[in-house]
Amino acid sequence: MWKGRFKEATSSLLTNYGESISLDWRLYRHDIAGSCAHARALERKGILNSDELGQIIDGLEAIEDEITAGEFEFDIELEDIHMNIEANLTKRIGNAGAKLHTARSRNDQVALDVRLYCRDETARMVTRLRNIQRSLVNCGEKFSAAVLPGYTHLQRGQPILFAHHLLAYVEMFERDAGRLGHSLERINVMPLGSGALAGSTIVLDRDFIAEQLGFKAISQNSMDAVSDRDFVAEFLFNLAMIGTHLSRLSEDIILWCTTEFGFVTLSDAHTTGSSLMPQKKNPDIAELTRGKSGRLYGNLMSVLTTLKGLPMTYNRDLQEDKQPLFDSIDTTGAALDIFAEMIDGMQVNEATTREACSDPLLFATDIADYLVEKGVAFRTAHEVVGKLTAYCVEHGVAFPEIKLDTYKEFSPEFEESVFSLFEIGSALAARKAIGAPSPENVAEKLSCWKKKLGKG
Ligand code: ARG
């Protein structure tokens, strides 16, 4: 492509070092869509006649079909997807192909392709988030009666419904989908026409190009447009955040699967055995996902670090955005897909979770609230129940086993009605503030989400 300026052939080490076709071939559809829009603008400007435009469009479509069919031969001497397609087009149609790169540089071309790609992948990622949300909601509905101890500090705290715990993740993934949607505003900006860095003396109708490609906005500074990869970093942050949420869900599931907890059982299809210990059934999907989140953070760091020292404008360093971007998209996409399937096959061991909720200490806060209802200050009530708890521990008894007379020694406000607190159903039913886990609230949330998420 630059043979005019050079006398010596490129070192084969450089050819291998500099190629990106092994990664960026996957931009081919977007590259071709961009070239078709650019060619139409060239025709409007009179650079191409309608016959040449027709040849270019037909040629590009044939190339697209060939790549899709796996029949296209990529050449690493041609570095990247942009030059591979252009060279092949010119080989096919001759001079018209050689006109395509008028008023365009690979710098604005690659910026365009990556933006189109990120736009498509954003939509796909949101669909996948909807799928995992749907699986969580379905699982919550299937086990809507299952109770669970809620934890802080991994110490049993207060009773909740299992579905409420799952719905917490539905909220997290909802924020992730929202973030991806908001980022589109910054992705969906059309950079073509910025040329190498200063536009072109051949002035094309950028609005016409943007309109063809469905862009909402046009970049306003040619130098910024060819060097901006903020949207890549932002996308990688969004994926890293999804990774954080998946990793936390992984941790919960790994704990729940242990013999010690025993709260859920994963299907055979979504667990692995041990080559040595025949009894093992391991939650590898969750462990791998917890592990892969590290790579998602690394990919974000990698792009931020690449960007931070770049002088204006395009520098070849920017080619290093592809590997982390593609890897994070593949990794997050695969994790969301497999998690949705795993959750669909997950069984809750309701007897075990109920047994775990029979720990009377889970009702300690409810006893304090009971005293508050009788006019005792919360701090005083907290201390009374603290002392009661110490009494239980010391005498090896539980709240329901303490006699009313003894209760009264701790606070005269206690009455027979205190014993009605130690029933999980009423303890849950009482938690009816917005966002709290009363069965009524949870049922309503499940049905709201079901409506919002639809069938998929
Ligand atoms: N493969 C390059 C990239 O991904 C395309 C742009 C190359 N531009 C250049 N001036 N060498 O960044």
Coordinates of C-alpha atoms and ligand atoms in Angstrom, one line a residue:
M1 CA 0.0 0.0 0.0
W2 CA 2.9 2.3 0.6
K3 CA 5.3 0.9 -2.0
G4 CA 5.9 4.4 -3.5
R5 CA 7.9 5.6 -0.6
F6 CA 10.0 2.4 0.2
K7 CA 12.9 0.7 -1.5
E8 CA 13.3 -2.2 0.9
A9 CA 10.9 -5.0 1.6
T10 CA 9.4 -5.2 5.1
S11 CA 11.2 -7.4 7.5
S12 CA 9.3 -10.6 8.0
L13 CA 9.6 -10.1 11.8
L14 CA 7.8 -6.8 11.4
T15 CA 5.1 -8.4 9.3
N16 CA 4.4 -10.8 12.1
Y17 CA 4.9 -8.3 14.8
G18 CA 2.6 -5.7 13.3
E19 CA -0.2 -7.7 11.8
S20 CA -3.6 -7.4 13.4
I21 CA -5.6 -9.4 10.8
S22 CA -5.5 -12.5 13.1
L23 CA -7.7 -10.5 15.5
D24 CA -9.4 -7.8 13.6
W25 CA -10.8 -10.0 10.8
R26 CA -13.9 -10.1 12.9
L27 CA -14.6 -6.4 12.0
Y28 CA -15.2 -7.4 8.4
R29 CA -18.9 -6.8 8.3
H30 CA -18.5 -3.4 9.9
D31 CA -15.6 -2.5 7.6
I32 CA -17.7 -3.4 4.6
A33 CA -20.8 -1.5 5.8
G34 CA -18.5 1.6 6.4
S35 CA -16.9 1.3 2.9
C36 CA -20.3 1.0 1.2
A37 CA -21.5 4.2 2.9
H38 CA -18.2 5.9 2.1
A39 CA -18.5 4.8 -1.5
R40 CA -22.0 6.3 -1.8
A41 CA -20.7 9.6 -0.5
L42 CA -17.9 9.5 -3.0
E43 CA -20.4 9.0 -5.8
R44 CA -22.5 12.0 -4.6
K45 CA -19.3 14.0 -4.7
G46 CA -18.6 12.9 -8.3
I47 CA -15.4 11.0 -7.4
L48 CA -17.1 7.7 -8.5
N49 CA -19.6 7.3 -11.3
S50 CA -22.7 5.1 -10.7
D51 CA -21.1 2.2 -12.5
E52 CA -18.0 2.3 -10.3
L53 CA -20.2 2.6 -7.2
G54 CA -22.1 -0.5 -8.4
Q55 CA -18.9 -2.4 -8.9
I56 CA -17.7 -1.5 -5.5
I57 CA -20.9 -2.4 -3.7
D58 CA -21.2 -5.8 -5.5
G59 CA -17.5 -6.5 -4.9
L60 CA -17.7 -5.8 -1.2
E61 CA -20.8 -7.9 -0.9
A62 CA -19.1 -10.8 -2.6
I63 CA -16.1 -10.4 -0.2
E64 CA -18.4 -10.4 2.8
D65 CA -20.1 -13.6 1.6
E66 CA -16.7 -15.2 1.1
I67 CA -15.4 -14.2 4.5
T68 CA -18.7 -15.4 6.1
A69 CA -18.3 -18.7 4.3
G70 CA -14.8 -19.1 5.6
E71 CA -13.4 -19.1 2.0
F72 CA -11.6 -15.8 2.0
E73 CA -7.8 -16.0 2.2
F74 CA -6.4 -13.4 4.6
D75 CA -2.9 -12.2 3.9
I76 CA -0.8 -11.0 6.9
E77 CA 1.4 -9.0 4.6
L78 CA -1.7 -6.8 4.2
E79 CA -1.6 -6.2 8.0
D80 CA -5.2 -5.7 8.9
I81 CA -8.8 -6.2 7.8
H82 CA -9.0 -2.8 6.2
M83 CA -6.2 -3.5 3.7
N84 CA -7.1 -7.1 3.2
I85 CA -10.6 -6.1 2.0
E86 CA -9.4 -3.1 -0.1
A87 CA -6.7 -5.1 -1.8
N88 CA -9.0 -7.9 -2.6
L89 CA -11.6 -5.5 -4.0
T90 CA -9.1 -3.9 -6.3
K91 CA -8.0 -7.3 -7.4
R92 CA -11.6 -8.1 -8.3
I93 CA -12.8 -4.9 -9.9
G94 CA -9.6 -3.0 -10.8
N95 CA -9.5 0.8 -10.9
A96 CA -12.8 1.5 -9.2
G97 CA -11.5 -0.4 -6.2
A98 CA -8.4 1.8 -6.2
K99 CA -10.6 4.9 -5.8
L100 CA -12.4 3.7 -2.6
H101 CA -9.8 5.0 -0.2
T102 CA -10.2 8.6 -1.5
A103 CA -10.7 11.1 1.4
R104 CA -10.3 8.3 4.0
S105 CA -7.5 7.0 6.2
R106 CA -7.3 3.8 8.0
N107 CA -7.3 6.0 11.1
D108 CA -10.8 7.2 10.7
Q109 CA -11.8 3.8 9.1
V110 CA -10.7 1.7 12.1
A111 CA -12.3 4.2 14.5
L112 CA -15.6 3.8 12.5
D113 CA -15.3 0.0 12.5
V114 CA -14.7 -0.4 16.2
R115 CA -17.6 2.0 17.0
L116 CA -20.0 0.0 14.7
Y117 CA -18.7 -3.2 16.3
C118 CA -19.1 -1.9 19.9
R119 CA -22.6 -0.7 19.0
D120 CA -23.6 -4.2 17.9
E121 CA -21.9 -5.9 20.8
T122 CA -23.7 -3.6 23.2
A123 CA -27.0 -4.8 21.9
R124 CA -26.0 -8.4 22.2
M125 CA -24.7 -8.0 25.7
V126 CA -27.9 -6.4 26.8
T127 CA -29.8 -9.4 25.4
R128 CA -27.6 -11.7 27.3
L129 CA -28.1 -9.7 30.5
R130 CA -31.9 -10.0 30.0
N131 CA -31.5 -13.8 29.6
I132 CA -29.6 -14.2 32.9
Q133 CA -32.1 -11.9 34.6
R134 CA -34.9 -14.1 33.2
S135 CA -33.2 -17.2 34.6
L136 CA -32.8 -15.6 38.0
V137 CA -36.5 -14.6 38.1
N138 CA -37.7 -18.0 36.9
C139 CA -35.6 -19.7 39.6
G140 CA -36.9 -17.3 42.2
E141 CA -40.4 -18.2 41.1
K142 CA -39.8 -21.9 41.1
F143 CA -38.5 -21.8 44.6
S144 CA -40.7 -18.9 45.8
A145 CA -41.4 -20.5 49.2
A146 CA -37.7 -21.2 50.0
V147 CA -36.4 -19.3 53.0
L148 CA -32.8 -18.4 53.6
P149 CA -30.8 -16.9 56.4
G150 CA -29.6 -13.5 55.2
Y151 CA -25.9 -12.8 56.1
T152 CA -23.7 -9.9 56.9
H153 CA -20.0 -10.6 57.5
L154 CA -20.9 -14.1 56.5
Q155 CA -22.6 -14.4 59.9
R156 CA -26.3 -15.2 60.0
G157 CA -28.3 -12.0 60.3
Q158 CA -32.0 -12.1 59.5
P159 CA -34.4 -14.3 57.6
I160 CA -35.1 -13.6 54.0
L161 CA -36.6 -15.4 51.0
F162 CA -34.2 -17.2 48.6
A163 CA -36.0 -15.3 45.7
H164 CA -35.1 -12.0 47.4
H165 CA -31.4 -12.9 47.3
L166 CA -31.7 -13.8 43.6
L167 CA -33.6 -10.5 42.9
A168 CA -30.6 -8.6 44.3
Y169 CA -28.6 -9.9 41.3
V170 CA -31.4 -9.0 39.0
E171 CA -31.1 -5.4 40.2
M172 CA -27.3 -5.5 39.6
F173 CA -27.7 -6.8 36.1
E174 CA -30.3 -4.1 35.5
R175 CA -27.8 -1.4 36.3
D176 CA -25.3 -3.1 34.0
A177 CA -27.8 -3.0 31.1
G178 CA -28.5 0.6 31.9
R179 CA -24.8 1.5 31.9
L180 CA -24.4 -0.2 28.5
G181 CA -27.4 1.7 27.1
H182 CA -26.0 5.0 28.3
S183 CA -22.6 4.3 26.9
L184 CA -24.2 4.0 23.4
E185 CA -24.5 7.8 23.4
R186 CA -20.7 8.0 23.3
I187 CA -20.2 5.0 21.0
N188 CA -22.7 6.1 18.4
V189 CA -20.7 9.0 17.0
M190 CA -19.5 8.9 13.4
P191 CA -15.8 9.5 12.9
L192 CA -15.4 9.0 9.1
G193 CA -14.3 12.1 7.3
S194 CA -11.6 12.8 9.9
G195 CA -9.1 11.3 7.6
A196 CA -5.6 10.7 9.0
L197 CA -6.0 13.6 11.5
A198 CA -7.1 16.7 9.6
G199 CA -10.0 15.6 7.4
S200 CA -9.5 15.9 3.6
T201 CA -9.5 18.6 1.0
I202 CA -12.1 16.4 -0.7
V203 CA -15.1 17.3 1.4
L204 CA -17.7 14.5 1.7
D205 CA -21.2 14.8 3.1
R206 CA -20.6 13.4 6.6
D207 CA -24.3 13.6 7.5
F208 CA -25.2 11.4 4.6
I209 CA -22.6 8.8 5.7
A210 CA -23.9 9.0 9.3
E211 CA -27.4 8.6 8.2
Q212 CA -26.7 5.5 6.2
L213 CA -24.9 3.8 9.1
G214 CA -27.5 4.8 11.7
F215 CA -25.3 7.1 13.7
K216 CA -26.9 9.7 16.0
A217 CA -24.0 12.1 16.0
I218 CA -20.9 13.1 14.1
S219 CA -17.5 13.7 15.6
Q220 CA -16.7 17.4 15.9
N221 CA -12.9 17.4 16.0
S222 CA -10.9 15.3 13.5
M223 CA -7.9 14.9 15.8
D224 CA -10.0 13.7 18.7
A225 CA -12.0 11.4 16.4
V226 CA -9.0 9.4 15.2
S227 CA -7.4 9.1 18.6
D228 CA -10.4 8.6 20.8
R229 CA -10.8 5.2 22.4
D230 CA -12.6 6.4 25.5
F231 CA -15.6 4.4 24.4
V232 CA -13.5 1.2 24.3
A233 CA -12.4 1.9 27.9
E234 CA -15.9 2.6 28.9
F235 CA -17.2 -0.6 27.3
L236 CA -14.4 -2.5 29.1
F237 CA -15.4 -0.9 32.4
N238 CA -19.0 -1.9 31.8
L239 CA -17.9 -5.5 31.1
A240 CA -15.6 -5.5 34.1
M241 CA -18.6 -4.4 36.3
I242 CA -20.7 -7.3 34.9
G243 CA -17.7 -9.5 35.8
T244 CA -17.8 -8.2 39.4
H245 CA -21.5 -9.1 39.7
L246 CA -21.0 -12.5 38.1
S247 CA -18.0 -13.1 40.4
R248 CA -20.1 -12.3 43.5
L249 CA -22.9 -14.5 42.3
S250 CA -20.2 -17.2 41.7
E251 CA -19.0 -16.9 45.3
D252 CA -22.6 -17.2 46.7
I253 CA -23.2 -20.3 44.5
I254 CA -19.9 -21.9 45.5
L255 CA -20.7 -21.4 49.2
W256 CA -24.3 -22.7 48.7
C257 CA -23.0 -25.9 47.1
T258 CA -20.7 -26.8 49.9
T259 CA -21.6 -29.7 52.2
E260 CA -21.4 -27.1 55.0
F261 CA -24.2 -24.9 53.5
G262 CA -25.9 -27.4 51.3
F263 CA -28.4 -24.8 50.1
V264 CA -28.4 -25.6 46.4
T265 CA -27.5 -28.4 44.1
L266 CA -26.3 -27.8 40.6
S267 CA -27.2 -30.1 37.7
D268 CA -24.7 -32.8 36.6
A269 CA -24.5 -31.0 33.3
H270 CA -23.1 -27.9 35.0
T271 CA -20.6 -29.4 37.4
T272 CA -17.4 -31.5 37.0
G273 CA -16.0 -34.4 38.8
S274 CA -12.5 -35.1 40.2
S275 CA -10.0 -37.3 38.5
L276 CA -8.9 -38.6 41.9
M277 CA -11.7 -38.2 44.4
P278 CA -14.8 -40.1 43.1
Q279 CA -17.3 -38.3 45.4
K280 CA -16.6 -34.8 44.1
K281 CA -19.1 -32.6 42.3
N282 CA -17.4 -29.3 41.7
P283 CA -19.0 -25.9 40.8
D284 CA -16.3 -25.2 38.1
I285 CA -18.5 -22.7 36.1
A286 CA -18.7 -20.4 39.1
E287 CA -15.1 -20.8 39.9
L288 CA -14.0 -20.1 36.4
T289 CA -16.2 -17.1 36.2
R290 CA -14.8 -15.7 39.5
G291 CA -11.4 -16.3 38.1
K292 CA -12.1 -14.8 34.7
S293 CA -13.2 -11.5 36.3
G294 CA -9.5 -10.9 36.9
R295 CA -8.9 -10.9 33.2
L296 CA -11.8 -8.5 32.6
Y297 CA -10.2 -6.0 35.0
G298 CA -6.8 -6.5 33.4
N299 CA -8.3 -5.7 30.0
L300 CA -9.6 -2.5 31.2
M301 CA -6.3 -1.6 32.8
S302 CA -4.5 -2.5 29.7
V303 CA -6.5 -0.1 27.5
L304 CA -6.3 2.7 30.0
T305 CA -2.6 2.3 30.2
T306 CA -2.2 2.2 26.4
L307 CA -4.1 5.5 26.2
K308 CA -2.6 7.5 28.9
G309 CA 0.8 8.4 27.3
L310 CA -0.3 8.9 23.7
P311 CA 0.6 12.2 22.0
M312 CA -2.0 13.4 19.6
T313 CA -3.3 11.9 17.3
Y314 CA -3.4 8.3 16.0
N315 CA -0.5 6.2 17.2
R316 CA 0.0 2.5 16.3
D317 CA -0.3 1.7 20.1
L318 CA -4.1 2.0 19.5
Q319 CA -4.0 -1.3 17.6
E320 CA -3.5 -2.8 21.0
D321 CA -7.2 -2.1 21.9
K322 CA -8.4 -5.1 19.9
Q323 CA -7.2 -8.0 22.0
P324 CA -8.6 -6.7 25.3
L325 CA -11.8 -5.5 23.7
F326 CA -12.5 -8.8 21.9
D327 CA -11.4 -10.9 24.9
S328 CA -13.7 -9.1 27.3
I329 CA -16.6 -9.3 25.0
D330 CA -16.1 -13.0 24.4
T331 CA -15.4 -13.8 28.1
T332 CA -18.4 -11.8 29.5
G333 CA -20.7 -13.1 26.8
A334 CA -19.8 -16.7 27.4
A335 CA -20.1 -16.3 31.2
L336 CA -23.6 -14.8 30.9
D337 CA -24.7 -17.5 28.6
I338 CA -23.5 -20.4 30.7
F339 CA -24.7 -18.8 33.9
A340 CA -28.2 -18.5 32.6
E341 CA -28.2 -22.2 31.7
M342 CA -26.7 -23.2 35.1
I343 CA -29.3 -21.2 37.0
D344 CA -32.0 -22.8 35.0
G345 CA -30.8 -26.2 36.2
M346 CA -30.2 -25.2 39.9
Q347 CA -32.2 -26.9 42.6
V348 CA -32.8 -25.3 46.0
N349 CA -32.7 -27.7 49.0
E350 CA -35.6 -26.1 50.7
A351 CA -35.5 -28.4 53.8
T352 CA -31.8 -27.4 54.4
T353 CA -32.5 -23.7 53.9
R354 CA -35.5 -23.9 56.3
E355 CA -33.4 -25.8 58.9
A356 CA -30.7 -23.0 58.6
C357 CA -33.5 -20.5 59.3
S358 CA -34.6 -22.3 62.4
D359 CA -31.7 -20.7 64.2
P360 CA -33.6 -18.5 66.8
L361 CA -30.8 -15.9 66.9
L362 CA -32.1 -14.8 63.5
F363 CA -35.0 -13.3 65.4
A364 CA -32.9 -11.1 67.7
T365 CA -33.6 -7.9 65.7
D366 CA -37.3 -8.8 65.8
I367 CA -37.3 -9.0 69.6
A368 CA -35.6 -5.6 69.7
D369 CA -38.3 -4.2 67.3
Y370 CA -41.0 -5.8 69.5
L371 CA -39.7 -3.8 72.6
V372 CA -39.6 -0.6 70.4
E373 CA -43.3 -1.1 69.6
K374 CA -43.8 -1.2 73.4
G375 CA -42.2 2.2 73.8
V376 CA -38.6 1.1 74.6
A377 CA -35.8 3.2 73.0
F378 CA -34.1 1.2 70.3
R379 CA -30.6 1.5 71.9
T380 CA -32.0 0.2 75.2
A381 CA -33.9 -2.6 73.4
H382 CA -30.7 -3.5 71.5
E383 CA -28.9 -3.9 74.9
V384 CA -31.7 -5.9 76.4
V385 CA -31.6 -8.4 73.5
G386 CA -27.8 -8.5 73.6
K387 CA -28.0 -9.6 77.2
L388 CA -30.7 -12.1 76.4
T389 CA -28.4 -13.5 73.7
A390 CA -25.5 -13.8 76.1
Y391 CA -27.9 -15.5 78.5
C392 CA -28.9 -18.0 75.8
V393 CA -25.3 -18.8 75.0
E394 CA -24.3 -19.2 78.6
H395 CA -27.3 -21.5 79.5
G396 CA -27.4 -23.3 76.3
V397 CA -31.0 -22.3 75.6
A398 CA -32.8 -20.6 72.7
F399 CA -35.2 -17.6 72.7
P400 CA -38.3 -19.7 72.4
E401 CA -37.3 -21.8 75.4
I402 CA -36.9 -18.9 77.9
K403 CA -39.7 -18.6 80.4
L404 CA -41.8 -15.3 80.4
D405 CA -40.7 -14.6 84.0
T406 CA -37.1 -14.7 82.8
Y407 CA -37.9 -12.4 79.9
K408 CA -39.4 -9.9 82.3
E409 CA -36.2 -9.9 84.3
F410 CA -34.5 -8.4 81.2
S411 CA -37.3 -6.0 80.5
P412 CA -40.8 -5.6 82.2
E413 CA -42.2 -4.8 78.8
F414 CA -42.1 -8.4 77.6
E415 CA -45.5 -10.2 77.4
E416 CA -46.7 -13.6 76.3
S417 CA -46.9 -12.2 72.8
V418 CA -43.1 -12.3 72.5
F419 CA -43.4 -16.0 71.7
S420 CA -45.3 -15.3 68.5
L421 CA -42.1 -13.7 67.1
F422 CA -40.3 -17.0 66.6
E423 CA -42.1 -18.1 63.5
I424 CA -40.4 -17.4 60.2
G425 CA -43.6 -16.8 58.2
S426 CA -44.7 -14.0 60.4
A427 CA -41.1 -12.6 60.7
L428 CA -40.9 -12.4 56.9
A429 CA -44.4 -11.0 56.5
A430 CA -43.6 -8.2 58.8
R431 CA -40.8 -7.0 56.6
K432 CA -43.0 -5.1 54.2
A433 CA -41.2 -1.8 53.6
I434 CA -40.5 -1.1 49.9
G435 CA -37.6 -3.3 48.9
A436 CA -37.8 -5.5 52.0
P437 CA -38.3 -9.3 51.6
S438 CA -42.0 -9.9 52.7
P439 CA -43.4 -12.7 50.6
E440 CA -46.0 -10.2 49.3
N441 CA -43.3 -7.8 48.1
V442 CA -41.1 -10.6 46.6
A443 CA -44.0 -12.1 44.7
E444 CA -44.9 -8.6 43.3
K445 CA -41.3 -8.0 42.3
L446 CA -41.1 -11.4 40.6
S447 CA -44.2 -10.7 38.6
C448 CA -43.0 -7.1 37.7
W449 CA -39.7 -8.5 36.4
K450 CA -41.4 -11.3 34.5
K451 CA -43.6 -8.7 32.8
K452 CA -40.6 -6.4 32.1
L453 CA -38.4 -9.2 30.8
G454 CA -41.0 -11.0 28.7
K455 CA -40.3 -14.4 27.2
G456 CA -37.1 -13.4 25.5
Ligands
ARG1 N1 -4.8 -1.9 12.2 C1 -4.7 -0.6 12.7 C2 -5.4 -0.4 14.0 O1 -6.0 -1.3 14.4 C3 -5.5 0.3 11.7 C4 -5.0 1.7 11.6 C5 -3.7 1.7 11.0 N2 -3.2 3.1 10.8 C6 -2.0 3.4 10.5 N3 -1.7 4.6 10.3 N4 -1.0 2.5 10.5 O2 -5.2 0.6 14.7

